[in-house]
Structures are given as structure tokens and as C-alpha cells.
């Protein structure tokens, strides 16, 4: 009994230590919330950092919400990324919180200089989430871009991420994917590209056209320097080869017809077969999917099976030729953004050991064939073009 009474004060003391308050807590209401980051390199070779901060009082919904911009930006210059960030903090009344930051913008000048600095800074910061978007801004200044508003979103940074998703691409992974590609021996990294759209300055001053749009993809070499661009109409097919695309719209020209047929393809799949070919390598890329007719601007009656076969054959031939042209456009850069190196490594692991040191050169010289296997499964509710008379329809 005495031992039990002796232990009671000790237990109470331990409980008191465990129930102490959070004396060093940081309330979210007392912090400045970053919604987007931006980095660039200015003419003096100084790094410029810009952060977009949300204004909580203007983020409400309904009739009682405040009017005006729901965000503001702060910029700073420095010899490196951290120095620029330190100078930005001197302009803030609160410590910042970047857990809600959804996108990082990279200026074109910095992308050409190389992303080693920013990748090191972001990789060392434990508050940075890898599941976020990182994009290249084509033309213009990052500071100006982050000042843009967007008609449908209170914070323009939200629009950037949602535009990426709406385009049918897999968003919120580009930072992680960039790190993985930059560190691998098989592939080269790439990033989506966004640009400022100045069309709203033409015509009426009351036009509210969005001032930003997705442009395509930026291709980086193994030193994380910008090597070239791929416009969006080509970038979709690159994403298809990587199996990172949900759907794609393809316009097919029909021989002997003045018009064209528009096909929406989904359930997209990709298969790459690698083969050593003497001192070179050969790849066969097979792209497949299911298609729906969305528009018919020809005289063809698409209720007739032979016409469907004609459209499907032209669809696969023309799209296959286009994909081959895209690959040939990228090959001279020596930047494998399609996953060919990964496929070769998986299928020929022993041969890969002799190729990996010179893979950029081997990729540039590789012989690549493309085969498409899109099956048209739906033609819509009508087969005959709606505005044509019976004598004009081609059965």
C-alpha cells in the first residue's frame, strides 16, 4: 500500500507534463497563405522570386463577400532563391504558409539558364509538396502574370491548376515527375507551358476574355535546361505515348471529300516494343483507343459500314503519320520525353547497361515506327449529314 501511495504523486507529475499547452503553435489565421510561387532570372543575373498571397477577407461566397482582388503579390531579388525569399519576407507582416500553394511558375529566362537552383531549394524545404504543378511561363514576366485575374476564380492560381486538369492532363504531379525524370538515366523531364493571352486588349475594353492559356510543353535536357518547346496540339500525342492522357480530339481529312470528320478518342493506351538493331535501337509504338464521331462535315453516310471503315482507316493512317513527325521533331534534341529509354531498360536490362551512358545520342539516332489502332464505336444519333439532301449523300 505504501508503494502505491508513493507512486501517485509521480503519476500526477507525469500527467501534468503530458497535458501542457502548445506554447509554440502557429495559428493559420496568423499566417500569410501562399497560393502560387514564381521564379525568374533578371537582366542583372539576379534571381527574382514572386509569391501570390490570398486575402482571406475577400475569399467569402455569397452576397456578403468583399469586392476587388482576392490576392496580392510580393516580389524580391537575390543572388539565389533563398536570398530572394528572404528579401520578400521583409515586406510581410506575417510569417508565410505555403502548404496550400498549388503551382510554381518558372520564367522562360530562368528555364533556359537551368533549374538546378530552384530544384535544390524546393527539394530541401519540408513544407513543399511534391504533388503540385510546376509550369514554364512562355514570354512575359512572372510578376506580371501572377497579377492577372481570372473571371471564374477568386484566385488566379486556382485557374492555372484547373486549366491543366480541364485539358485532360494529369495535374498536381508535375513537380514529382520532373524530379523523377531529371534523376533517371532513361528519360528527360518536361513541363507544361502557360502564356499570357493578350487578345482581351483588342476591341472593346469591356471584354473579359481570360488572359492566360495553356500553350504546350517545355522540353528539358539532362542538365535541367530548357531545350525546346512542343505546342499543345503535339503535346497531346506525347502525353498519349506516356499514357498520361484521358481523351483527345482528332480531325480526319477524307480523300475525295471537301470536309472532314471529327473523332473524340478515349480509353487511350500505349505500348512500346524495343529491339536492338546493330549499333542502333528500334522501337515500335502502338497507340490504341476507342473513338466517337463528334462531327461529320462530309457527304458520307456514317450509318454505312464501309464509310465507317474508310474513316477509321484514314484516322489511324493520318494520326500515325502525325505522331511519327512529332517524335522526329524531338529526336535531334536528344531528349527522350516519350519513355523509350524506360521501355528499353525493362525489356533489355543487360543491353541497357552498355547504352545508358550515351542514351541521348542513341535516342536521337533510333529508328521508330508508329502504329495506331483506334476503333470507332459510336457515330452519334444520326449517320447522314443533317443539312444534306438525299441526292447529295454518299452511301
Coordinates of C-alpha atoms in Angstrom, one line a residue:
X1 CA 0.0 0.0 0.0
X2 CA 2.8 2.4 0.9
X3 CA 4.4 1.8 -2.6
X4 CA 1.1 2.6 -4.3
X5 CA 0.7 5.9 -2.3
X6 CA 4.3 6.8 -3.2
X7 CA 3.7 6.3 -6.9
X8 CA 0.6 8.5 -7.1
X9 CA 2.5 11.9 -6.9
X10 CA 4.9 10.6 -9.6
X11 CA 2.0 9.7 -11.9
X12 CA 0.3 13.0 -11.4
X13 CA 3.5 14.8 -12.2
X14 CA 3.9 12.8 -15.5
X15 CA 0.3 13.6 -16.4
X16 CA 0.9 17.3 -15.8
X17 CA 3.8 17.2 -18.2
X18 CA 1.8 15.4 -20.9
X19 CA -1.1 17.9 -20.7
X20 CA 0.9 21.1 -21.2
X21 CA -0.5 23.5 -23.9
X22 CA 1.0 24.2 -27.3
X23 CA 3.1 27.2 -26.4
X24 CA 4.8 27.4 -29.8
X25 CA 1.7 26.8 -32.0
X26 CA 1.2 28.8 -35.2
X27 CA -2.4 29.6 -36.0
X28 CA -3.3 29.6 -39.7
X29 CA -5.2 32.9 -39.2
X30 CA -1.9 34.5 -38.2
X31 CA 0.0 33.5 -41.3
X32 CA 0.1 34.7 -44.9
X33 CA -1.2 31.9 -47.2
X34 CA 0.8 31.5 -50.4
X35 CA -1.4 30.3 -53.4
X36 CA 1.4 30.4 -56.1
X37 CA 5.1 30.8 -56.4
X38 CA 7.0 32.3 -59.3
X39 CA 10.8 32.5 -60.1
X40 CA 12.8 34.1 -62.9
X41 CA 16.2 35.5 -63.7
X42 CA 16.5 39.2 -64.4
X43 CA 19.0 41.1 -66.7
X44 CA 21.5 41.5 -63.8
X45 CA 21.6 37.7 -63.4
X46 CA 19.8 38.1 -60.1
X47 CA 17.0 35.7 -59.1
X48 CA 13.6 37.2 -58.8
X49 CA 11.0 35.5 -56.6
X50 CA 7.3 36.4 -56.6
X51 CA 4.6 34.9 -54.3
X52 CA 0.8 35.3 -54.7
X53 CA -0.9 35.6 -51.3
X54 CA -4.6 35.1 -50.6
X55 CA -6.6 37.8 -48.9
X56 CA -8.9 35.8 -46.6
X57 CA -11.4 38.6 -46.1
X58 CA -12.1 38.6 -49.8
X59 CA -12.5 34.9 -50.3
X60 CA -16.0 34.6 -49.0
X61 CA -19.0 33.5 -51.0
X62 CA -22.5 34.9 -51.4
X63 CA -23.7 38.5 -51.3
X64 CA -21.6 39.4 -48.3
X65 CA -18.3 38.8 -49.9
X66 CA -15.9 41.7 -50.4
X67 CA -15.2 43.1 -53.8
X68 CA -11.9 43.5 -55.5
X69 CA -8.9 41.3 -55.9
X70 CA -8.8 38.3 -53.5
X71 CA -5.0 38.2 -53.6
X72 CA -1.8 40.3 -53.7
X73 CA 1.8 39.6 -54.8
X74 CA 5.2 40.3 -53.2
X75 CA 8.5 40.1 -55.1
X76 CA 12.1 40.1 -54.1
X77 CA 15.6 39.8 -55.7
X78 CA 18.6 37.9 -54.5
X79 CA 21.8 36.1 -55.5
X80 CA 19.9 32.8 -55.1
X81 CA 16.4 31.5 -54.4
X82 CA 16.7 31.6 -50.7
X83 CA 18.1 35.1 -50.7
X84 CA 15.2 36.3 -52.9
X85 CA 12.8 34.7 -50.5
X86 CA 14.5 36.3 -47.5
X87 CA 14.0 39.8 -49.1
X88 CA 10.4 39.0 -49.8
X89 CA 9.8 38.3 -46.1
X90 CA 10.9 41.9 -45.3
X91 CA 7.7 43.1 -47.0
X92 CA 5.2 40.9 -45.0
X93 CA 3.6 41.5 -41.6
X94 CA 3.1 37.8 -41.0
X95 CA 5.1 34.6 -41.5
X96 CA 4.0 32.8 -44.6
X97 CA 2.5 29.3 -45.1
X98 CA 2.9 27.6 -48.4
X99 CA 1.1 24.3 -47.7
X100 CA -1.8 25.5 -49.9
X101 CA 0.4 26.6 -52.8
X102 CA -0.8 24.7 -55.9
X103 CA 1.6 25.9 -58.6
X104 CA 5.1 27.1 -59.2
X105 CA 5.8 29.2 -62.2
X106 CA 9.2 29.3 -63.9
X107 CA 10.1 32.2 -66.2
X108 CA 11.5 31.5 -69.6
X109 CA 14.9 33.1 -68.9
X110 CA 15.4 31.0 -65.8
X111 CA 14.3 27.9 -67.7
X112 CA 17.0 28.5 -70.3
X113 CA 19.6 29.1 -67.6
X114 CA 18.7 25.9 -65.8
X115 CA 16.5 24.8 -62.9
X116 CA 19.3 23.4 -60.6
X117 CA 18.9 26.2 -58.1
X118 CA 15.1 26.1 -57.8
X119 CA 15.1 22.3 -57.7
X120 CA 17.6 22.3 -54.8
X121 CA 15.7 25.0 -52.9
X122 CA 12.3 23.2 -53.3
X123 CA 13.7 19.8 -52.6
X124 CA 15.2 20.9 -49.3
X125 CA 12.1 22.6 -47.9
X126 CA 10.0 20.1 -46.0
X127 CA 6.9 22.2 -46.4
X128 CA 6.9 21.9 -50.2
X129 CA 4.5 19.2 -51.5
X130 CA 5.7 17.2 -54.5
X131 CA 2.2 16.7 -55.7
X132 CA 1.9 20.2 -57.1
X133 CA 2.1 21.7 -60.6
X134 CA 5.2 23.4 -61.8
X135 CA 4.9 25.2 -65.2
X136 CA 7.0 27.3 -67.5
X137 CA 5.8 30.8 -68.4
X138 CA 6.4 31.4 -72.1
X139 CA 7.2 35.1 -72.6
X140 CA 6.4 37.9 -70.2
X141 CA 7.4 38.4 -66.6
X142 CA 6.3 36.1 -63.7
X143 CA 5.5 39.2 -61.6
X144 CA 3.0 40.4 -64.2
X145 CA 1.5 37.0 -64.7
X146 CA 0.7 36.4 -61.1
X147 CA -1.1 39.8 -61.0
X148 CA -3.6 38.6 -63.6
X149 CA -7.1 37.9 -62.6
X150 CA -9.4 35.2 -63.9
X151 CA -13.2 35.6 -64.4
X152 CA -14.2 32.2 -62.9
X153 CA -11.8 32.0 -59.9
X154 CA -11.2 34.4 -57.0
X155 CA -7.6 33.4 -57.0
X156 CA -5.9 33.1 -60.4
X157 CA -3.5 30.4 -59.2
X158 CA -6.6 28.1 -58.9
X159 CA -7.4 28.7 -62.5
X160 CA -3.9 27.6 -63.6
X161 CA -4.2 24.2 -61.9
X162 CA -7.8 23.7 -63.1
X163 CA -7.0 24.6 -66.7
X164 CA -4.4 21.8 -66.6
X165 CA -7.0 19.3 -65.4
X166 CA -9.7 20.5 -67.8
X167 CA -7.3 20.0 -70.7
X168 CA -7.4 16.2 -70.0
X169 CA -3.9 16.1 -68.5
X170 CA -2.9 14.6 -65.2
X171 CA -2.2 17.7 -63.0
X172 CA -0.7 18.0 -59.5
X173 CA 2.1 15.7 -60.3
X174 CA 4.4 17.7 -62.5
X175 CA 7.0 18.6 -59.8
X176 CA 7.3 15.0 -58.6
X177 CA 7.5 13.8 -62.2
X178 CA 10.2 16.3 -63.0
X179 CA 12.4 15.2 -60.1
X180 CA 12.0 11.6 -61.2
X181 CA 12.8 12.2 -64.8
X182 CA 15.7 14.6 -64.0
X183 CA 17.4 11.9 -61.8
X184 CA 16.7 8.9 -64.1
X185 CA 19.0 7.6 -66.8
X186 CA 16.2 6.7 -69.1
X187 CA 14.2 9.9 -69.7
X188 CA 14.3 13.6 -69.9
X189 CA 12.0 15.9 -68.0
X190 CA 9.3 18.2 -69.4
X191 CA 6.8 20.7 -68.0
X192 CA 3.6 22.2 -69.1
X193 CA 3.8 25.7 -70.6
X194 CA 1.4 28.6 -69.9
X195 CA 1.4 32.0 -71.5
X196 CA -0.3 35.4 -71.2
X197 CA -3.1 35.9 -73.8
X198 CA -3.3 39.5 -75.0
X199 CA -6.4 39.0 -77.1
X200 CA -8.5 40.8 -74.4
X201 CA -6.7 44.1 -75.3
X202 CA -8.2 44.1 -78.7
X203 CA -11.6 45.5 -79.4
X204 CA -13.9 46.6 -76.6
X205 CA -12.2 47.5 -73.3
X206 CA -15.1 45.7 -71.5
X207 CA -14.2 42.2 -72.9
X208 CA -13.3 39.7 -70.2
X209 CA -11.5 37.1 -72.2
X210 CA -9.2 35.0 -69.9
X211 CA -5.7 36.5 -70.1
X212 CA -3.9 33.1 -69.7
X213 CA -3.9 29.8 -71.6
X214 CA -2.1 26.6 -71.8
X215 CA 0.4 26.7 -74.7
X216 CA 2.0 23.2 -74.7
X217 CA 5.1 21.6 -73.1
X218 CA 8.7 22.7 -72.4
X219 CA 11.4 20.1 -73.0
X220 CA 14.5 20.0 -70.7
X221 CA 17.8 18.2 -71.2
X222 CA 19.6 16.2 -68.6
X223 CA 21.1 19.3 -67.1
X224 CA 17.6 20.6 -66.4
X225 CA 17.9 23.4 -69.0
X226 CA 15.2 24.3 -71.5
X227 CA 16.0 22.6 -74.8
X228 CA 12.8 23.3 -76.8
X229 CA 9.0 23.5 -76.9
X230 CA 6.2 21.3 -78.0
X231 CA 2.9 23.1 -78.8
X232 CA -0.3 21.7 -77.3
X233 CA -1.6 20.0 -80.5
X234 CA 1.6 17.9 -80.5
X235 CA 1.9 17.7 -76.7
X236 CA -1.4 15.7 -76.5
X237 CA 0.2 12.9 -78.5
X238 CA 3.3 12.9 -76.4
X239 CA 1.0 12.5 -73.3
X240 CA -0.8 9.7 -75.1
X241 CA 2.5 7.8 -75.6
X242 CA 3.3 8.3 -71.9
X243 CA -0.3 7.1 -71.0
X244 CA -1.0 10.3 -69.2
X245 CA -3.9 11.5 -71.4
X246 CA -7.6 10.9 -70.8
X247 CA -9.0 11.9 -74.2
X248 CA -8.1 13.6 -77.5
X249 CA -9.9 15.2 -80.4
X250 CA -8.7 14.2 -83.9
X251 CA -9.8 15.8 -87.2
X252 CA -9.6 13.4 -90.1
X253 CA -9.4 14.6 -93.8
X254 CA -11.3 12.2 -96.1
X255 CA -9.8 11.6 -99.6
X256 CA -12.2 12.9 -102.3
X257 CA -14.2 14.9 -99.8
X258 CA -14.0 18.6 -99.1
X259 CA -15.0 18.3 -95.5
X260 CA -13.6 16.3 -92.5
X261 CA -14.7 14.1 -89.7
X262 CA -14.0 14.9 -86.0
X263 CA -13.4 12.0 -83.7
X264 CA -13.1 12.0 -79.9
X265 CA -10.9 9.2 -78.7
X266 CA -10.7 7.9 -75.1
X267 CA -9.7 4.7 -73.3
X268 CA -6.3 5.6 -74.6
X269 CA -3.4 3.1 -74.2
X270 CA 0.2 2.9 -75.4
X271 CA 2.6 0.0 -75.9
X272 CA 6.3 0.4 -76.8
X273 CA 8.4 -2.6 -78.0
X274 CA 12.1 -2.1 -78.1
X275 CA 14.6 -4.0 -80.2
X276 CA 18.4 -3.8 -80.5
X277 CA 19.3 -3.1 -84.1
X278 CA 23.1 -3.4 -84.6
X279 CA 24.6 -0.2 -83.2
X280 CA 21.2 1.4 -83.2
X281 CA 17.9 0.7 -81.5
X282 CA 14.4 0.3 -82.9
X283 CA 11.0 1.0 -81.3
X284 CA 7.5 0.1 -82.3
X285 CA 4.9 2.4 -80.7
X286 CA 1.4 1.1 -80.8
X287 CA -1.4 3.6 -79.7
X288 CA -4.9 2.3 -79.2
X289 CA -8.3 3.6 -78.0
X290 CA -12.0 3.9 -78.7
X291 CA -13.5 6.6 -80.8
X292 CA -16.8 8.5 -81.1
X293 CA -17.8 10.6 -84.1
X294 CA -18.4 14.1 -82.9
X295 CA -18.8 15.9 -86.2
X296 CA -19.3 14.9 -89.8
X297 CA -18.6 17.6 -92.4
X298 CA -18.5 15.3 -95.4
X299 CA -21.1 13.7 -97.7
X300 CA -20.5 10.3 -96.1
X301 CA -23.4 8.4 -94.6
X302 CA -21.8 7.1 -91.4
X303 CA -24.6 4.6 -90.9
X304 CA -23.0 2.6 -93.8
X305 CA -20.3 0.2 -92.5
X306 CA -17.9 0.8 -95.5
X307 CA -17.8 4.5 -94.8
X308 CA -17.0 3.9 -91.1
X309 CA -14.2 1.6 -92.2
X310 CA -12.9 4.4 -94.5
X311 CA -12.9 7.0 -91.8
X312 CA -11.3 4.6 -89.3
X313 CA -8.5 3.7 -91.8
X314 CA -7.8 7.4 -92.5
X315 CA -7.9 8.2 -88.8
X316 CA -5.2 5.6 -88.0
X317 CA -3.1 6.4 -91.0
X318 CA -3.1 10.2 -90.6
X319 CA -2.7 10.2 -86.8
X320 CA 0.1 7.6 -87.0
X321 CA 2.0 9.8 -89.5
X322 CA 1.5 12.8 -87.3
X323 CA 2.8 11.0 -84.2
X324 CA 5.9 9.9 -86.2
X325 CA 6.5 13.6 -87.2
X326 CA 6.3 14.7 -83.6
X327 CA 8.9 12.1 -82.5
X328 CA 11.2 13.1 -85.3
X329 CA 10.9 16.7 -84.3
X330 CA 12.1 15.9 -80.7
X331 CA 14.8 13.4 -81.5
X332 CA 17.5 15.9 -82.7
X333 CA 17.4 17.4 -79.2
X334 CA 18.5 14.1 -77.6
X335 CA 15.7 14.5 -75.0
X336 CA 13.6 11.3 -74.5
X337 CA 10.3 12.6 -73.2
X338 CA 8.3 9.6 -74.5
X339 CA 9.6 6.8 -72.3
X340 CA 11.6 4.9 -74.9
X341 CA 14.6 4.5 -72.6
X342 CA 12.4 3.2 -69.8
X343 CA 10.9 0.6 -72.2
X344 CA 14.3 -0.5 -73.4
X345 CA 15.6 -0.8 -69.9
X346 CA 12.7 -3.0 -68.9
X347 CA 12.8 -5.3 -72.0
X348 CA 16.6 -5.5 -72.4
X349 CA 18.2 -4.8 -69.0
X350 CA 21.6 -6.3 -69.9
X351 CA 22.0 -4.4 -73.2
X352 CA 20.8 -1.2 -71.4
X353 CA 24.0 -1.2 -69.3
X354 CA 26.0 -0.5 -72.4
X355 CA 23.6 2.1 -73.7
X356 CA 22.7 4.2 -70.7
X357 CA 25.8 6.4 -70.7
X358 CA 25.1 7.6 -74.3
X359 CA 21.3 7.3 -74.3
X360 CA 20.7 10.9 -75.6
X361 CA 22.8 10.1 -78.7
X362 CA 21.2 6.7 -79.1
X363 CA 17.7 8.1 -78.8
X364 CA 18.5 10.8 -81.4
X365 CA 19.5 8.0 -83.9
X366 CA 16.8 5.5 -83.0
X367 CA 14.6 4.1 -85.7
X368 CA 11.0 4.4 -84.6
X369 CA 7.8 3.1 -86.1
X370 CA 4.3 4.1 -85.1
X371 CA 1.1 2.1 -85.4
X372 CA -2.4 3.3 -84.4
X373 CA -5.3 1.1 -83.6
X374 CA -8.3 3.3 -82.9
X375 CA -11.7 1.7 -83.1
X376 CA -14.7 3.8 -83.9
X377 CA -17.5 2.5 -81.8
X378 CA -20.1 5.3 -81.8
X379 CA -21.3 7.5 -84.7
X380 CA -23.9 9.5 -82.8
X381 CA -27.7 9.5 -83.2
X382 CA -27.6 10.3 -86.9
X383 CA -25.5 8.8 -89.7
X384 CA -26.5 11.0 -92.5
X385 CA -25.2 14.6 -92.5
X386 CA -28.1 16.7 -91.3
X387 CA -28.1 19.5 -93.8
X388 CA -27.7 17.5 -97.0
X389 CA -30.4 16.3 -99.4
X390 CA -30.7 12.7 -100.3
X391 CA -29.1 13.2 -103.7
X392 CA -26.0 14.7 -102.1
X393 CA -25.4 11.9 -99.7
X394 CA -22.6 9.4 -100.4
X395 CA -23.6 5.9 -99.5

